[in-house]
């Protein structure tokens, strides 16, 4: 079979815990994924990406790995995973796995050894520092509080940029790097087709000093990060047919070009998150703010143009397991009509951009945030910490719940809604997290039936990408950047031009008169009448 052009791929992200439960214990599992591979094939995507399924105490839902080579028995067995890969391959689906090598769980053998004594050979696998009065630096954990945890027995602090049970690995230690390359090679041999590397731009730590930016400038895109990624590439996937994506926390366009320019031999592509911070107040996630639409456009376009011109490659996405549902966030889920229209509009606006599109489970049917109204409904460690912190700051309960309702990672972690039946067809038991009532009408079964559903828009967009090179290779021309409701751009390739118009508002909007929109409609959502595009309308035209 001829090798496919990886740049034309579309990826479907699976959060196994919330995908499909076959045991009745309320959590999804590997067999559950196997059961639904036909559905994923029906969507038309090329890759699936599984968030971590390794052995883990699950304090951060698997991003705290205690054994890189074992499958978490809550998800199934190694055999199940083998079957999943071979069944996926039968359906022409590739499998990308999530590797978390910035940190391990404190339950990992390496860490357990490291805290035995100061001279244990594994001590230097992590960052341990002595300190007389309080933590060695003012660095903050991304999940709240200081990033150093005191270990009483050995009287030193260890670094954890995330949860206290996620200790950062010391990539400056060659033995650590080699051990991690062995892990990656193990999974390559096992048969996976690609990797998503968790927070991979944080692996090189730089100096350990206090800083007004609570440490970020020392460890974000740190001093040796490119060298280490190049080395990783050369020691593992570099000469194989594999797609890789690095998750980049607070990075820059310049760095992302370096991470992904093929001649540098680092990664295939990157995720960055700047466009998903446009509803933060002064950079603060735990705030209640409206979407800054002009800012959203500016960031998306700066990255599109910057990466295109620099010869890099981006992942494009609205959703993942850390982000609220986009239809509730940048669209409107307050009426059924608006939900459907805005979900389709958002899909079109994104899927016509350059890069590798990622669809997060349930996004393709326009799943919404669950709109929880009690802290008891939240499960995520970050959300629970944020709740405590906001309480300490003196905020009242209802304001905190509003903020969590807008920002919590649990918004996207409720189980995929398969049917209108009991527990949305996800489990025969009690789901580990509540399922919204709207599963009665927002579910996969109904979406497949209804030929005008959000799902069919996604299928069409995937098909279009595979068919038209302009979507993959065209340049990008931002238009009307100051327009307060319309997101518009053109793609140009090989003498062809496509115009993309997306109306982000719930009102009909007059289209600019001086724009040429004569041509063939490629895909359309809503209507254009008397020069006005309908609420949340979107259109792509191959213009003459
Ligand atoms: O996330 C890294 C990350 O920095 C964020 O997306 C983070 O979850 C968010 O900023 C919190 O506000 C990755 C994983 O996607 C996430 O699920 C893990 O919790 C995290 O790394 C630690 O491994």
XYZ file of C-alpha atoms and ligand atoms in Angstrom:
567
model
C 0.000 0.000 0.000
C 1.329 3.431 -0.880
C 2.367 5.445 2.103
C -0.176 8.096 2.990
C 0.819 11.726 3.301
C 0.878 12.206 7.088
C 0.265 15.907 6.669
C -3.236 15.125 5.439
C -4.095 13.142 8.543
C -6.891 13.865 10.968
C -6.592 12.594 14.541
C -9.359 11.506 16.877
C -8.503 11.839 20.559
C -9.760 9.198 22.962
C -9.921 9.699 26.711
C -10.261 6.007 27.626
C -11.748 6.526 31.062
C -14.743 8.260 29.506
C -15.039 6.430 26.220
C -16.864 3.137 26.623
C -17.190 0.830 29.611
C -17.538 -2.917 28.991
C -17.195 -4.118 32.587
C -19.871 -2.072 34.316
C -17.412 -0.485 36.765
C -18.272 3.004 35.543
C -14.969 3.643 33.762
C -14.126 3.128 30.125
C -11.644 0.454 29.070
C -9.592 -0.843 26.153
C -12.201 -3.414 25.140
C -14.661 -0.541 25.009
C -12.463 1.234 22.495
C -12.147 -1.916 20.371
C -15.954 -2.159 20.312
C -16.202 1.311 18.824
C -13.473 1.148 16.202
C -16.046 0.754 13.445
C -17.574 4.033 14.502
C -14.175 5.755 14.414
C -13.516 4.319 10.988
C -16.913 5.604 9.888
C -15.814 9.115 10.896
C -12.992 8.808 8.376
C -10.074 9.836 10.585
C -6.563 8.473 10.102
C -5.201 8.254 13.635
C -6.490 7.692 17.091
C -4.619 9.156 20.036
C -5.117 7.526 23.413
C -4.391 9.500 26.563
C -2.237 7.441 29.003
C -3.306 3.874 29.750
C -0.202 2.805 31.678
C -0.008 1.689 35.263
C -0.790 4.683 37.427
C -2.301 5.645 40.768
C -4.535 7.925 38.660
C -4.114 11.058 40.742
C -3.984 12.929 37.448
C -5.958 10.394 35.429
C -2.950 8.561 34.085
C -0.577 11.489 33.539
C 1.105 10.186 36.673
C 2.761 7.017 35.370
C 4.136 4.455 37.820
C 5.233 1.925 35.206
C 5.754 2.877 31.556
C 5.643 -0.676 30.291
C 2.533 -1.951 32.009
C -1.078 -1.355 31.170
C -3.251 -0.067 33.997
C -5.508 -2.971 34.927
C -8.430 -0.572 35.225
C -8.192 -0.270 31.435
C -7.450 -3.920 30.652
C -4.427 -6.026 29.791
C -1.454 -5.843 27.505
C -3.250 -8.359 25.336
C -6.245 -6.049 25.012
C -3.907 -3.318 23.921
C -2.332 -5.586 21.341
C -5.783 -6.460 20.025
C -6.722 -2.797 19.923
C -3.709 -2.012 17.753
C -4.271 -4.889 15.365
C -8.011 -4.215 15.090
C -7.267 -0.542 14.437
C -4.769 -1.462 11.743
C -7.332 -3.699 10.069
C -9.497 -0.627 9.706
C -6.654 1.481 8.345
C -6.470 3.426 11.577
C -3.125 4.279 13.124
C -2.564 4.444 16.855
C -0.732 7.231 18.607
C 0.035 6.884 22.306
C 0.610 9.483 24.968
C 4.011 9.444 26.631
C 4.542 11.439 29.790
C 8.284 11.807 30.192
C 8.627 15.177 31.857
C 7.688 13.535 35.140
C 6.759 10.204 36.697
C 4.396 9.336 39.466
C 6.003 9.281 42.900
C 4.837 5.647 42.886
C 7.324 4.864 40.098
C 10.175 2.539 41.127
C 12.732 5.187 40.187
C 11.226 7.651 42.611
C 10.782 5.081 45.343
C 14.496 4.318 45.029
C 15.380 7.991 44.906
C 13.818 8.720 48.276
C 15.590 5.854 50.007
C 18.720 7.905 50.620
C 20.663 10.844 49.239
C 23.278 8.599 47.676
C 20.890 6.235 45.948
C 21.794 6.002 42.218
C 18.240 7.036 41.293
C 18.450 10.233 43.347
C 19.749 12.114 40.324
C 16.824 10.926 38.180
C 14.860 13.757 39.781
C 15.561 17.216 41.134
C 16.263 17.152 44.854
C 17.534 20.307 46.542
C 18.443 21.137 50.101
C 16.998 24.267 51.604
C 17.208 25.818 55.039
C 14.152 28.002 55.183
C 11.289 26.873 52.993
C 11.248 25.745 49.358
C 14.434 26.268 47.277
C 12.716 28.657 44.810
C 9.383 30.426 44.430
C 8.387 28.311 41.418
C 4.729 27.440 41.345
C 3.086 24.169 40.440
C 0.696 24.417 37.497
C -1.903 22.856 39.755
C -1.467 25.490 42.484
C 0.947 25.998 45.378
C 4.751 25.879 45.484
C 6.419 23.436 43.050
C 8.774 21.963 45.679
C 7.747 19.264 48.101
C 9.713 18.518 51.241
C 10.815 14.925 51.771
C 11.248 14.530 55.495
C 13.307 11.360 55.439
C 16.122 12.722 53.291
C 15.594 16.322 54.343
C 15.446 17.774 50.829
C 12.816 19.144 48.466
C 11.893 17.602 45.106
C 10.485 19.460 42.112
C 6.961 18.853 40.794
C 5.684 21.264 38.156
C 2.299 19.499 38.340
C 0.750 17.524 41.198
C 2.870 16.685 44.241
C 2.667 13.052 43.119
C 4.208 13.947 39.719
C 7.957 14.384 40.247
C 9.919 16.068 37.432
C 12.595 13.960 35.777
C 16.127 15.245 35.387
C 16.791 15.184 31.646
C 20.308 16.523 32.214
C 21.154 13.071 33.503
C 22.126 10.923 30.539
C 20.920 7.752 32.250
C 17.420 9.266 32.489
C 17.384 10.128 28.816
C 18.528 6.652 27.849
C 15.934 5.027 30.091
C 13.212 7.118 28.469
C 14.389 6.326 24.939
C 14.165 2.661 25.895
C 10.537 3.228 26.874
C 9.736 4.876 23.556
C 11.507 2.103 21.632
C 9.638 -0.513 23.568
C 6.324 0.876 22.329
C 7.588 1.289 18.784
C 8.426 -2.403 18.759
C 5.050 -3.154 20.236
C 3.471 -1.668 17.124
C 2.261 1.858 17.801
C 2.377 4.413 14.988
C 3.084 7.652 16.766
C 3.472 9.563 19.971
C 2.036 12.544 21.718
C 4.658 13.817 24.129
C 3.171 15.436 27.189
C 4.486 18.911 28.207
C 7.652 18.118 26.311
C 8.930 21.703 26.181
C 9.366 21.682 29.968
C 12.024 18.948 30.087
C 15.085 21.189 30.226
C 15.095 23.121 33.478
C 17.825 25.749 33.297
C 18.682 27.630 36.457
C 16.947 27.179 39.762
C 16.283 30.736 40.847
C 13.408 32.785 42.198
C 11.640 34.742 39.535
C 8.662 37.070 39.132
C 7.325 34.603 36.561
C 7.317 31.855 39.198
C 9.925 29.882 37.298
C 8.361 29.755 33.834
C 11.232 31.486 32.037
C 13.702 28.909 33.352
C 11.910 25.758 32.316
C 9.692 26.760 29.342
C 11.540 25.931 26.093
C 14.587 25.544 28.368
C 18.272 25.743 27.386
C 18.758 22.161 26.113
C 15.243 21.342 24.944
C 16.018 21.267 21.211
C 19.166 19.246 21.742
C 17.269 16.686 23.830
C 14.390 16.406 21.360
C 16.801 15.925 18.500
C 18.499 13.216 20.500
C 15.153 11.578 21.295
C 14.282 11.635 17.612
C 17.615 10.073 16.594
C 17.461 7.374 19.247
C 13.867 6.343 18.669
C 11.224 7.219 16.045
C 13.308 9.436 13.730
C 13.893 6.972 10.907
C 10.456 5.349 11.101
C 7.082 6.141 9.577
C 5.706 7.784 12.706
C 3.747 10.894 13.471
C 4.686 12.764 16.617
C 3.197 15.748 18.351
C 4.709 17.641 21.238
C 2.461 19.312 23.737
C 3.950 22.729 24.350
C 3.132 24.778 27.378
C 3.382 28.592 26.865
C 5.762 28.318 23.926
C 6.599 30.713 21.061
C 6.171 30.565 17.291
C 9.949 30.615 16.790
C 10.452 27.660 19.065
C 7.644 25.725 17.401
C 9.232 26.233 14.019
C 12.413 24.780 15.468
C 10.565 21.857 17.036
C 8.919 20.899 13.757
C 11.069 21.929 10.797
C 11.839 18.561 9.270
C 15.545 19.107 8.696
C 16.067 19.699 12.430
C 14.802 16.182 13.199
C 12.839 16.888 16.348
C 9.032 16.395 16.090
C 6.381 16.304 13.341
C 4.084 18.839 14.956
C 3.174 20.766 18.078
C 0.186 21.727 20.169
C 0.176 25.226 21.545
C -2.509 26.809 23.668
C -2.374 30.558 23.241
C -5.682 30.625 21.353
C -7.349 28.874 24.280
C -6.404 31.557 26.778
C -8.600 34.223 25.235
C -11.153 33.925 28.012
C -8.676 34.391 30.864
C -8.399 37.623 32.883
C -4.798 38.915 32.828
C -3.532 35.424 32.132
C -5.495 33.950 35.035
C -7.373 30.804 34.086
C -9.533 30.704 37.219
C -11.551 33.731 36.285
C -14.888 34.269 34.667
C -14.505 36.086 31.375
C -16.056 36.355 27.940
C -14.286 35.357 24.757
C -12.085 38.120 23.333
C -12.920 37.376 19.710
C -10.429 39.772 18.120
C -7.682 38.320 20.244
C -8.693 34.795 19.227
C -8.430 35.691 15.550
C -5.157 37.509 16.027
C -3.527 34.564 17.811
C -4.824 31.946 15.376
C -3.655 33.958 12.393
C -0.272 34.920 13.849
C 0.426 31.232 14.373
C -0.968 30.153 11.021
C 1.077 32.688 9.077
C 4.165 32.376 11.294
C 4.326 28.603 11.137
C 3.576 28.542 7.401
C 6.299 31.064 6.639
C 8.792 29.405 8.944
C 8.204 25.965 7.423
C 6.956 24.378 10.663
C 3.846 22.318 11.325
C 1.044 22.864 13.832
C -1.707 20.811 15.369
C -5.068 22.601 15.123
C -7.756 21.994 17.718
C -10.475 23.526 19.847
C -10.855 20.736 22.359
C -8.991 18.184 24.399
C -9.262 16.548 27.812
C -7.936 19.710 29.519
C -10.271 22.196 27.858
C -13.966 22.951 28.207
C -16.248 21.941 25.322
C -15.882 24.430 22.495
C -19.563 24.669 21.675
C -20.252 25.900 25.215
C -17.154 28.060 25.219
C -16.947 29.882 21.872
C -20.341 28.862 20.504
C -23.735 28.839 22.189
C -25.385 25.828 23.806
C -28.373 27.705 25.220
C -30.764 26.564 22.488
C -30.688 23.434 20.378
C -30.681 25.448 17.159
C -27.706 27.539 18.248
C -25.828 24.544 19.573
C -25.991 22.762 16.267
C -25.267 25.840 14.186
C -22.349 27.002 16.304
C -20.795 23.535 16.604
C -20.780 23.219 12.813
C -19.504 26.752 12.322
C -16.623 26.164 14.741
C -15.746 22.933 12.968
C -15.625 24.612 9.569
C -13.645 27.618 10.855
C -10.981 25.321 12.287
C -10.805 22.519 9.740
C -10.029 24.846 6.866
C -6.841 26.004 8.615
C -3.411 24.561 7.952
C -2.091 21.879 10.295
C -3.157 18.535 11.691
C -6.722 18.684 13.039
C -7.517 16.923 16.297
C -11.092 15.985 17.154
C -11.705 15.243 20.813
C -14.220 12.474 21.549
C -17.753 13.837 21.617
C -16.791 17.073 19.867
C -17.996 15.518 16.619
C -21.544 15.363 17.968
C -21.380 18.799 19.569
C -21.240 17.641 23.187
C -21.580 20.466 25.717
C -20.107 21.250 29.125
C -22.086 19.406 31.803
C -22.934 22.610 33.720
C -22.333 21.020 37.128
C -23.793 22.903 40.071
C -21.981 21.370 43.028
C -18.330 20.821 43.906
C -19.186 17.196 44.666
C -19.631 16.610 40.950
C -16.027 17.543 40.154
C -13.297 14.912 40.083
C -10.231 16.652 38.643
C -7.287 17.347 40.946
C -6.683 20.742 39.322
C -10.328 21.803 39.725
C -10.462 20.672 43.331
C -7.267 22.565 44.148
C -8.622 25.635 42.391
C -11.822 25.378 44.422
C -9.823 25.351 47.678
C -7.621 28.236 46.552
C -10.563 30.375 45.483
C -12.271 29.631 48.807
C -9.145 30.758 50.628
C -9.166 33.966 48.627
C -12.603 34.602 50.097
C -14.697 34.089 46.941
C -18.231 32.896 47.513
C -19.441 29.443 46.541
C -21.640 30.481 43.640
C -18.920 32.586 42.031
C -16.447 29.720 42.371
C -18.890 27.303 40.801
C -19.429 29.717 37.922
C -15.689 29.845 37.345
C -15.303 26.053 37.553
C -18.282 25.688 35.244
C -16.437 27.781 32.707
C -12.899 26.463 33.102
C -12.757 23.040 34.709
C -11.070 20.221 32.826
C -13.952 17.989 33.907
C -16.102 19.840 31.376
C -14.642 17.671 28.670
C -14.214 14.532 30.733
C -17.824 13.448 31.034
C -18.442 10.205 29.147
C -19.149 10.214 25.463
C -22.890 10.112 24.901
C -23.586 7.075 22.731
C -27.357 6.699 23.017
C -30.398 8.261 24.636
C -30.629 5.265 27.000
C -29.462 4.650 30.577
C -26.157 6.406 31.338
C -26.015 7.421 27.678
C -25.010 3.894 26.698
C -21.588 4.469 28.293
C -21.868 2.014 31.182
C -24.276 -0.408 32.782
C -22.982 0.738 36.173
C -22.559 4.138 37.795
C -20.351 6.437 35.726
C -17.250 7.786 37.499
C -18.486 11.303 36.716
C -22.019 12.547 36.047
C -23.431 12.545 32.532
C -25.441 15.594 31.428
C -29.178 15.156 30.823
C -28.838 16.399 27.287
C -27.600 12.901 26.353
C -31.257 12.289 25.629
C -30.901 14.193 22.382
C -27.154 14.775 21.984
C -25.801 11.295 21.304
C -23.944 9.357 18.635
C -26.908 7.201 17.656
C -29.123 10.211 16.946
C -26.293 12.044 15.204
C -25.691 9.181 12.776
C -29.421 9.038 11.926
C -29.820 12.747 11.332
C -28.068 13.606 8.078
C -27.866 17.304 9.008
C -26.212 16.714 12.389
C -22.884 18.115 13.565
C -21.396 14.665 13.036
C -21.987 14.761 9.315
C -20.299 18.142 9.068
C -17.206 16.644 10.712
C -17.246 13.670 8.355
C -17.495 15.986 5.388
C -14.613 18.150 6.627
C -12.392 15.103 7.053
C -13.270 13.933 3.552
C -12.521 17.365 2.102
C -9.074 17.456 3.716
C -8.184 14.110 2.229
C -9.382 15.184 -1.180
C -8.129 18.748 -1.572
C -4.453 19.610 -1.297
C -5.262 23.268 -0.834
C -6.355 22.595 2.760
C -3.048 20.973 3.612
C -0.655 22.994 1.515
C -2.311 26.314 0.710
C -0.964 29.515 2.183
C -3.133 31.487 4.525
C -4.372 35.028 4.024
C -6.123 36.591 7.018
C -9.019 38.914 6.132
C -10.991 41.576 8.024
C -9.071 41.057 11.220
C -10.923 43.931 12.888
C -14.381 42.597 12.079
C -16.145 42.019 15.418
C -18.220 38.980 14.357
C -16.709 37.377 11.279
C -13.662 35.138 11.101
C -12.498 35.227 7.490
C -9.493 33.994 5.596
C -8.428 32.742 2.202
C -6.327 29.737 1.330
C -4.333 29.896 -1.906
C -2.667 26.999 -3.654
C -1.631 26.208 -7.167
C -3.758 28.909 -8.801
C -6.771 28.061 -6.678
C -8.344 30.217 -3.946
C -10.780 29.232 -1.239
C -12.615 31.812 0.826
C -13.665 30.855 4.351
C -16.252 32.885 6.260
C -17.473 32.000 9.764
C -19.977 34.028 11.743
C -19.187 33.736 15.449
C -22.280 35.670 16.545
C -25.856 34.674 17.227
C -27.089 37.378 14.883
C -27.198 37.485 11.115
C -24.253 39.560 9.881
C -23.806 41.560 6.709
C -20.935 40.275 4.621
C -18.341 42.815 3.487
C -19.363 44.005 0.005
C -15.914 44.255 -1.478
C -15.086 40.582 -1.109
C -15.319 38.307 -4.122
C -17.456 35.309 -3.275
C -18.388 34.170 -6.759
C -17.621 30.515 -7.217
C -18.454 27.005 -6.119
C -19.605 26.321 -2.602
C -17.445 23.644 -0.963
C -19.316 23.411 2.326
C -21.966 25.569 3.936
C -23.698 25.904 7.289
C -26.758 28.159 7.487
C -27.737 30.551 4.750
C -26.635 33.666 2.932
C -29.556 35.899 2.004
C -29.511 39.514 0.850
C -25.797 39.642 1.575
C -26.245 38.475 5.161
C -24.879 35.299 6.688
C -27.193 33.599 9.185
C -26.416 33.299 12.925
C -23.377 31.030 13.367
C -23.349 30.507 9.615
C -20.200 29.422 7.805
C -19.259 28.942 4.196
C -16.284 27.862 2.141
C -16.200 28.940 -1.507
C -13.810 27.972 -4.246
C -13.691 31.464 -5.754
C -13.154 32.275 -9.408
O -1.187 19.198 30.296
C -0.252 20.201 30.394
C -0.734 21.568 30.632
O 0.079 22.443 30.910
C -2.140 21.910 30.581
O -2.886 21.631 29.507
C -2.744 21.790 31.914
O -3.544 20.677 32.108
C -3.576 23.005 32.079
O -2.788 24.081 31.779
C -4.014 23.147 33.468
O -4.600 24.400 33.567
C -0.738 17.902 30.211
C -1.914 16.950 30.151
O -2.643 17.193 28.991
C -2.723 17.100 31.398
O -3.884 16.338 31.381
C -1.835 16.730 32.569
O -2.501 16.984 33.768
C -0.526 17.512 32.559
O 0.095 17.546 31.290
C 0.472 16.898 33.498
O 0.936 15.695 32.985
